[in-house]
Short mmCIF file of C-alpha atoms in Angstrom, two decimals:
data_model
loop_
_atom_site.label_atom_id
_atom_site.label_comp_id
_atom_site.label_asym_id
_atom_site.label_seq_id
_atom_site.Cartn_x
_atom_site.Cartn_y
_atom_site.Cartn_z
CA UNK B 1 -11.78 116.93 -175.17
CA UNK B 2 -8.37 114.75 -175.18
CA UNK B 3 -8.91 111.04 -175.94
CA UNK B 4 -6.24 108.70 -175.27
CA UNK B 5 -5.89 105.89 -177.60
CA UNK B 6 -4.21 102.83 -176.35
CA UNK B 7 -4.49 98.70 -177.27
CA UNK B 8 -2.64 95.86 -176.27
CA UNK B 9 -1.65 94.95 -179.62
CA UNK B 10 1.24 97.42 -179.54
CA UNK B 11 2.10 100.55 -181.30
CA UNK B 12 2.60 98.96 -184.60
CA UNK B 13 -1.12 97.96 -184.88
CA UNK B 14 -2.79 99.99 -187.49
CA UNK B 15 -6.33 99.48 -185.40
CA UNK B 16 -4.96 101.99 -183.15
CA UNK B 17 -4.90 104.51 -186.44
CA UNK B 18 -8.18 104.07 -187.57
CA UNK B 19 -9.63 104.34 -183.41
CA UNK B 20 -7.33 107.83 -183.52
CA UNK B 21 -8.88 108.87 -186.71
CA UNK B 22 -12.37 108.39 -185.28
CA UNK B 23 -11.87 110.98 -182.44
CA UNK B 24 -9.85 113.88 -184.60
CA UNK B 25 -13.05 113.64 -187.03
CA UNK B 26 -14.97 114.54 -184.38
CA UNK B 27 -13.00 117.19 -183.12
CA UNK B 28 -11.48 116.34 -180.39
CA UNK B 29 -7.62 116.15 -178.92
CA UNK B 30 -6.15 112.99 -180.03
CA UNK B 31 -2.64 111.53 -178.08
CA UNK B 32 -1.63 108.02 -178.87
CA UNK B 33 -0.12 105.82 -175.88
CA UNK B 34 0.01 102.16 -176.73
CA UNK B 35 2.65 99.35 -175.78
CA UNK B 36 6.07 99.28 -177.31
CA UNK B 37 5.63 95.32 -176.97
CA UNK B 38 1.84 93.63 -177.80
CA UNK B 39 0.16 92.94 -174.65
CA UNK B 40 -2.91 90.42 -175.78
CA UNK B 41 -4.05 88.50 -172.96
CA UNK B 42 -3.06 90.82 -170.06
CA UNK B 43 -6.56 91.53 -168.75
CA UNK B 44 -5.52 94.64 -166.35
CA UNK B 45 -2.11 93.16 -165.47
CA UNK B 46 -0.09 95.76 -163.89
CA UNK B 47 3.54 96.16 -165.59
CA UNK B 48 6.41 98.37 -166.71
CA UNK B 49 9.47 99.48 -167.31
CA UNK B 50 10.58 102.58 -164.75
CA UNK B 51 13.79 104.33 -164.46
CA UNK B 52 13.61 106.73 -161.24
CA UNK B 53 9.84 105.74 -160.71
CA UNK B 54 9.03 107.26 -164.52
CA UNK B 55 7.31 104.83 -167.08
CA UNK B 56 10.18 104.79 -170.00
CA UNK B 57 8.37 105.75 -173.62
CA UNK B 58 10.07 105.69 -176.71
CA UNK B 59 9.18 106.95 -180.12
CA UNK B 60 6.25 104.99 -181.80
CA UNK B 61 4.18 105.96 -184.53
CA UNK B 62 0.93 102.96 -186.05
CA UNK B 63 1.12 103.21 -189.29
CA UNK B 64 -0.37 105.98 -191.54
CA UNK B 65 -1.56 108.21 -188.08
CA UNK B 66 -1.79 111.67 -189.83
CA UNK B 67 0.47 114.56 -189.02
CA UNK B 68 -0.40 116.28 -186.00
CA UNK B 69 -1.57 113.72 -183.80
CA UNK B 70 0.79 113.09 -180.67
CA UNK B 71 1.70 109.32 -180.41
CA UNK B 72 4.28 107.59 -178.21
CA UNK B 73 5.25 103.93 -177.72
CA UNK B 74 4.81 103.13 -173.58
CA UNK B 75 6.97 100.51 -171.89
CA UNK B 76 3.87 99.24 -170.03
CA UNK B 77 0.78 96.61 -170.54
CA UNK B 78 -2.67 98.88 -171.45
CA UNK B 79 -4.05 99.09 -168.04
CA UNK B 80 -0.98 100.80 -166.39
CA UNK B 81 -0.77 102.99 -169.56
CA UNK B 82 -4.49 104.25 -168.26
CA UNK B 83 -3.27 104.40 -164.61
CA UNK B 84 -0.27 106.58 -165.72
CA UNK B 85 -2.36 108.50 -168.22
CA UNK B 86 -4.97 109.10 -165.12
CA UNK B 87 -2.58 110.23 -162.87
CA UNK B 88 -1.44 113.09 -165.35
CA UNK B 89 2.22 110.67 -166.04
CA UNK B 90 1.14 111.39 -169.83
CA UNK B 91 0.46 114.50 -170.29
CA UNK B 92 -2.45 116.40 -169.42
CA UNK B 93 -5.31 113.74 -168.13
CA UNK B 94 -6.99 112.33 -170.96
CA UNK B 95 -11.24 113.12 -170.92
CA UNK B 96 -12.23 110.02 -172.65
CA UNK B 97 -9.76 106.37 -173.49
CA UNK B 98 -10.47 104.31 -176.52
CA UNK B 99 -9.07 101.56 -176.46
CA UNK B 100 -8.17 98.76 -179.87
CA UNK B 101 -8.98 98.31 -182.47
CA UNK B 102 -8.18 94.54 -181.09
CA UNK B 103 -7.23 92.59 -183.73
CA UNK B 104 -9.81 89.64 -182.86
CA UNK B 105 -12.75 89.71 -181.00
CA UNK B 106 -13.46 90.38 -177.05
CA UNK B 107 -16.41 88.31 -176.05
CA UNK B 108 -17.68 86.05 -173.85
CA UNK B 109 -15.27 85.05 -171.37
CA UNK B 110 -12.48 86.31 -173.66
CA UNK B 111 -13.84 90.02 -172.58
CA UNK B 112 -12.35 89.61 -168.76
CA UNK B 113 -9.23 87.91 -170.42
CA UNK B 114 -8.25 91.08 -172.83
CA UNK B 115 -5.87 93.27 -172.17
CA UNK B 116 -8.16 95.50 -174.83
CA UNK B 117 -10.68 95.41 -172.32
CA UNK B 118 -8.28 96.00 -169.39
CA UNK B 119 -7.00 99.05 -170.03
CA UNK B 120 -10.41 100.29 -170.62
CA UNK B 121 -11.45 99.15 -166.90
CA UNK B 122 -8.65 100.75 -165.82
CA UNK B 123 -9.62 103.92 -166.81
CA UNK B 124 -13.16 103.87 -165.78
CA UNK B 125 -12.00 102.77 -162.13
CA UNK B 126 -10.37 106.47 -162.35
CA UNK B 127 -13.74 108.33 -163.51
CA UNK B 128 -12.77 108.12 -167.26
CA UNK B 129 -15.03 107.21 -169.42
CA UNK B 130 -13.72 104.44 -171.79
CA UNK B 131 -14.88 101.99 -174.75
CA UNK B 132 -12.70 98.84 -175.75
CA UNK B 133 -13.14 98.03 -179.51
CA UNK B 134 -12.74 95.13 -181.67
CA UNK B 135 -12.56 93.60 -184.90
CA UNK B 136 -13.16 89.70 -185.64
CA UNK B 137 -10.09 88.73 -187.51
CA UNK B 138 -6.15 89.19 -187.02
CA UNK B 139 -5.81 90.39 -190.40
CA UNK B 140 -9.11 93.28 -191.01
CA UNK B 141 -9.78 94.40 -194.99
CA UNK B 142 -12.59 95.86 -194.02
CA UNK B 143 -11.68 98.96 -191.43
CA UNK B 144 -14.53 101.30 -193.45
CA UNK B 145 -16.91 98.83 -191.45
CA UNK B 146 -14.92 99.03 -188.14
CA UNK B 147 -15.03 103.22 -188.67
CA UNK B 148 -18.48 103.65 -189.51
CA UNK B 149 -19.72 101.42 -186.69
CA UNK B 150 -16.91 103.44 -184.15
CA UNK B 151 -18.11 106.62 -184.96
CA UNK B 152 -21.47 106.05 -183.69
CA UNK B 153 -20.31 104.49 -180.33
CA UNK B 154 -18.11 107.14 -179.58
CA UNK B 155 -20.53 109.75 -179.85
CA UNK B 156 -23.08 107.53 -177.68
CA UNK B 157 -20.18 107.22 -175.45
CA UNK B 158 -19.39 111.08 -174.71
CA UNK B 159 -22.49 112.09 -174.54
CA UNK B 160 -23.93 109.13 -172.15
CA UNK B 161 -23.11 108.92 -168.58
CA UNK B 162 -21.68 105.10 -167.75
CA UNK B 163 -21.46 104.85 -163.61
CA UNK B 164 -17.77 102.97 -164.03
CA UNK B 165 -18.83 100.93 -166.58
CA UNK B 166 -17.29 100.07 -170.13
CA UNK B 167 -18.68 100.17 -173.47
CA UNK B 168 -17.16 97.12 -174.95
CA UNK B 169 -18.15 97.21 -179.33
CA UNK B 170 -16.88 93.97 -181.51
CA UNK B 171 -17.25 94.39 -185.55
CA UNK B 172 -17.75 92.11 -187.76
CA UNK B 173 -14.68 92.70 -190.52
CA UNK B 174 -17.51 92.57 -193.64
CA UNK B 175 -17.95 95.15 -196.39
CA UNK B 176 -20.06 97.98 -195.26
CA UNK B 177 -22.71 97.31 -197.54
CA UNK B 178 -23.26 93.37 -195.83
CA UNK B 179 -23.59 95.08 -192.12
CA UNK B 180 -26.63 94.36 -190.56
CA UNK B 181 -26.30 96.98 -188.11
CA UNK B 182 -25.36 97.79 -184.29
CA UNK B 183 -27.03 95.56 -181.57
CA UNK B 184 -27.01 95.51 -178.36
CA UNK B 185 -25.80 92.23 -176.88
CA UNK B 186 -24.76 90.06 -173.66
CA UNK B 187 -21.62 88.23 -173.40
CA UNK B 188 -22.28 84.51 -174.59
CA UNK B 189 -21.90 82.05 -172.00
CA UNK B 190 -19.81 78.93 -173.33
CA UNK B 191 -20.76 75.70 -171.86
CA UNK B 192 -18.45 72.84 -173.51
CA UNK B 193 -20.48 70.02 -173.86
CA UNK B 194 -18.69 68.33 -177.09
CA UNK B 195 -15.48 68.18 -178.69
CA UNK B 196 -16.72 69.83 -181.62
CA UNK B 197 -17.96 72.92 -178.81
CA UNK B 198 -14.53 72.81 -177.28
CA UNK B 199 -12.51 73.73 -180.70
CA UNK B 200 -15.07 76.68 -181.48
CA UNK B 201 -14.40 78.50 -177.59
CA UNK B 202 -10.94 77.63 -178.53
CA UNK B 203 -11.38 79.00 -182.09
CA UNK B 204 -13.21 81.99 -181.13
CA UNK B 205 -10.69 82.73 -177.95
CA UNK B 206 -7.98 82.28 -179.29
CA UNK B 207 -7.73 82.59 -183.35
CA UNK B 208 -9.25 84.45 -185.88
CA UNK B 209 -13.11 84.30 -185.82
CA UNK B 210 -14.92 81.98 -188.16
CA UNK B 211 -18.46 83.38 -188.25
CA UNK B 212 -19.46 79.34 -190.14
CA UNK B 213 -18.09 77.29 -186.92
CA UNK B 214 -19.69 79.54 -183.86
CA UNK B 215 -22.98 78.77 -183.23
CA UNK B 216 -23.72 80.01 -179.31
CA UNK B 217 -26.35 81.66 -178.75
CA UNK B 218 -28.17 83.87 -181.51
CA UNK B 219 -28.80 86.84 -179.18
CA UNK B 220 -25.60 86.89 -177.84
CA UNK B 221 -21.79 88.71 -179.14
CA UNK B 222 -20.87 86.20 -180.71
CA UNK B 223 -23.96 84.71 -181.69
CA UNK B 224 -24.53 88.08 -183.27
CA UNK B 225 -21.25 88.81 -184.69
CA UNK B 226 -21.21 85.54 -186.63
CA UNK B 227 -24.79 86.84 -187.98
CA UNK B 228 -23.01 89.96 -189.45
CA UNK B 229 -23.96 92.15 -186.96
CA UNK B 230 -21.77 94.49 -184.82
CA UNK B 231 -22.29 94.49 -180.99
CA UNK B 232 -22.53 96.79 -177.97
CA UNK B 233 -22.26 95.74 -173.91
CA UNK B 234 -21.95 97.48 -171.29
CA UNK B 235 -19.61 95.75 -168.90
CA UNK B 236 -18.26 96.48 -165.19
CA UNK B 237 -15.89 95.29 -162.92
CA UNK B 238 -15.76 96.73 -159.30
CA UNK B 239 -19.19 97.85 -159.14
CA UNK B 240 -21.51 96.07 -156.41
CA UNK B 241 -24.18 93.82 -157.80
CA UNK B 242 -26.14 93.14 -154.42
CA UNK B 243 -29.42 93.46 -155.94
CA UNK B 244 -28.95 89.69 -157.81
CA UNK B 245 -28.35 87.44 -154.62
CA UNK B 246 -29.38 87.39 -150.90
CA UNK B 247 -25.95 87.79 -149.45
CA UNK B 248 -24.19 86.15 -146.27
CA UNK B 249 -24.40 88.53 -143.21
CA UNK B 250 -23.28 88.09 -139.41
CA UNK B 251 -24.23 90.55 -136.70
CA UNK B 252 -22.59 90.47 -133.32
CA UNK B 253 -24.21 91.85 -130.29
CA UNK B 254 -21.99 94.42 -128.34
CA UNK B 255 -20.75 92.26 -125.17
CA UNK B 256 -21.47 89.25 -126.32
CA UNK B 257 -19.37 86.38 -126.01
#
C-alpha cells in the first residue's frame, strides 16, 4: 500500500518521522507531504500556493526520515494536501493518510478545531481511509510510547473498514513502561462553570497538556489521557446522523396552493 504522511505542524516536525517510520515497518509505501509553513488550527481550511493551477512543493525533509522514503514540503494547509494527494496531484493516490504526530493533543472540541484532524477528514470524504495522531506535549521525550501505541492503530486501521469515518489516537508522552494501555474513548464535553474550569479548556486547547490540572470526565480523552492512558475515537463529519433526533419535515400536496 502507499500511505501518505502529512500534519499541520509543518515539515520540520519530527512527529511526522516517527508516523513515517510506523508504516515502512510494516511494509508498506511511505511518501511524506506536509506543509512548508505549520498549519495548527486550520481544521480543513482550504489553502495554497498555485502557479498555473499546480500546488508549488519545495524540498523538505523532518528530521532523521531514513533514506529511501519520498518526502516533499507542500505550499498548502493539511486538508488540501489530502485533496491534492486524492486527486492523484501527488503522485500516485495514496491507499491509506496518517496524519501528525500533532505536537499537543486533539480532543474534545479541540478535535473539530485541528488542522491534524482536518486533513484526515479530508481524506476520508475521498474514500481514504485515514487516522489523525497525537501526542500531549509540544516538546515529546517519549516517541517509543507514541510508536508502540501507533503501530497497533495502524494495523486496526488497514485492516478495519471505517464508512468515512476517522480514527483519531492521542498519547500520553510517558515512558513505555508507565502506559496503561489503549482505550477507547469519547470526546470530553467542556462545560465552563468556574474560572479555575476556564484556564484548564484553555490549558488543554491551547498549551501543552498538564495531566495534574484536567480533571473532565474520567471516561473521556482527556479524562483518560491525564490517567496515563492512550485513546482511540472514531469521529465523522459529513455522515448523516438521523437516527438521534426526530427531524423537521414539510410535505406539499401537488396543486395545492
Amino acid at each position: 500500500m502507499r500511505v501518505l504522511i502529512t500534519n499541520d505542524d509543518g515539515i520540520d516536525s519530527p512527529g511526522l518521522t516517527v508516523l513515517a517510520h510506523v508504516a515502512a515497518d510494516a511494509g508498506h509505501e511511505v511518501v511524506v507531504a506536509a506543509p512548508n509553513i505549520e498549519y495548527s488550527g486550520f481544521s480543513a481550511g482550504l489553502r495554497g500556493e498555485h502557479v498555473d493551477g499546480v500546488l508549488t512543493v519545495s524540498e523538505g525533509r523532518p528530521p532523521g526520515l531514513r533514506a529511501g522514503i519520498e518526502s516533499m514540503a507542500v505550499h498548502a494547509s493539511p486538508a488540501l494536501i489530502a485533496y491534492a494527494a486524492g486527486a492523484g496531484d501527488l503522485g500516485p493516490r495514496p491507499d491509506v493518510l496518517l496524519s501528525g504526530i500533532n505536537l499537543g493533543p486533539n480532543v474534545g472540541p479541540a478535535i473539530m478545531h485541528s488542522g491534524t484532524v482536518g486533513a484526515a477528514i479530508s481524506a476520508s470524504a475521498q474514500g481514504i481511509p485515514a487516522m489523525a495522531t497525537s501526542i500531549t506535549t509540544h516538546s515529546p521525550q517519549h516517541w517509543e510510547t507514541a510508536s508502540a501505541v501507533l503501530q497497533r492503530t495502524f494495523d486496526w486501521l488497514v485492516s478495519h473498514p471505517q464508512d468515512h469515518r476517522v480514527l483519531n489516537v492521542n498519547v500520553p508522552d510517558i515512558p513505555l513502561p508507565e502506559l496503561k494501555g489503549l482505550r477507547t474513548a469519547h470526546p470530553a464535553r467542556f462545560t465552563a462553570v468556574s474560572d479555575e474550569r476556564q484556564m484548564q479548556v484553555r490549558r488543554l486547547l491551547f498549551e501543552p497538556f498538564v495531566s495534574e490540572n484536567v480533571t473532565f470526565e474520567a471516561d473521556s480523552d482527556a479524562g483518560l489521557l491525564a490517567a496515563g492512558w492512550a485513546t482511540v475515537s472514531l469521529v465523522a463529519a459529513h455522515v448523516h446522523d438521523g437516527e438521534s433526533a426526530s427531524l423537521p419535515a414539510l410535505s406539499f400536496e401537488e396543486g395545492a396552493q
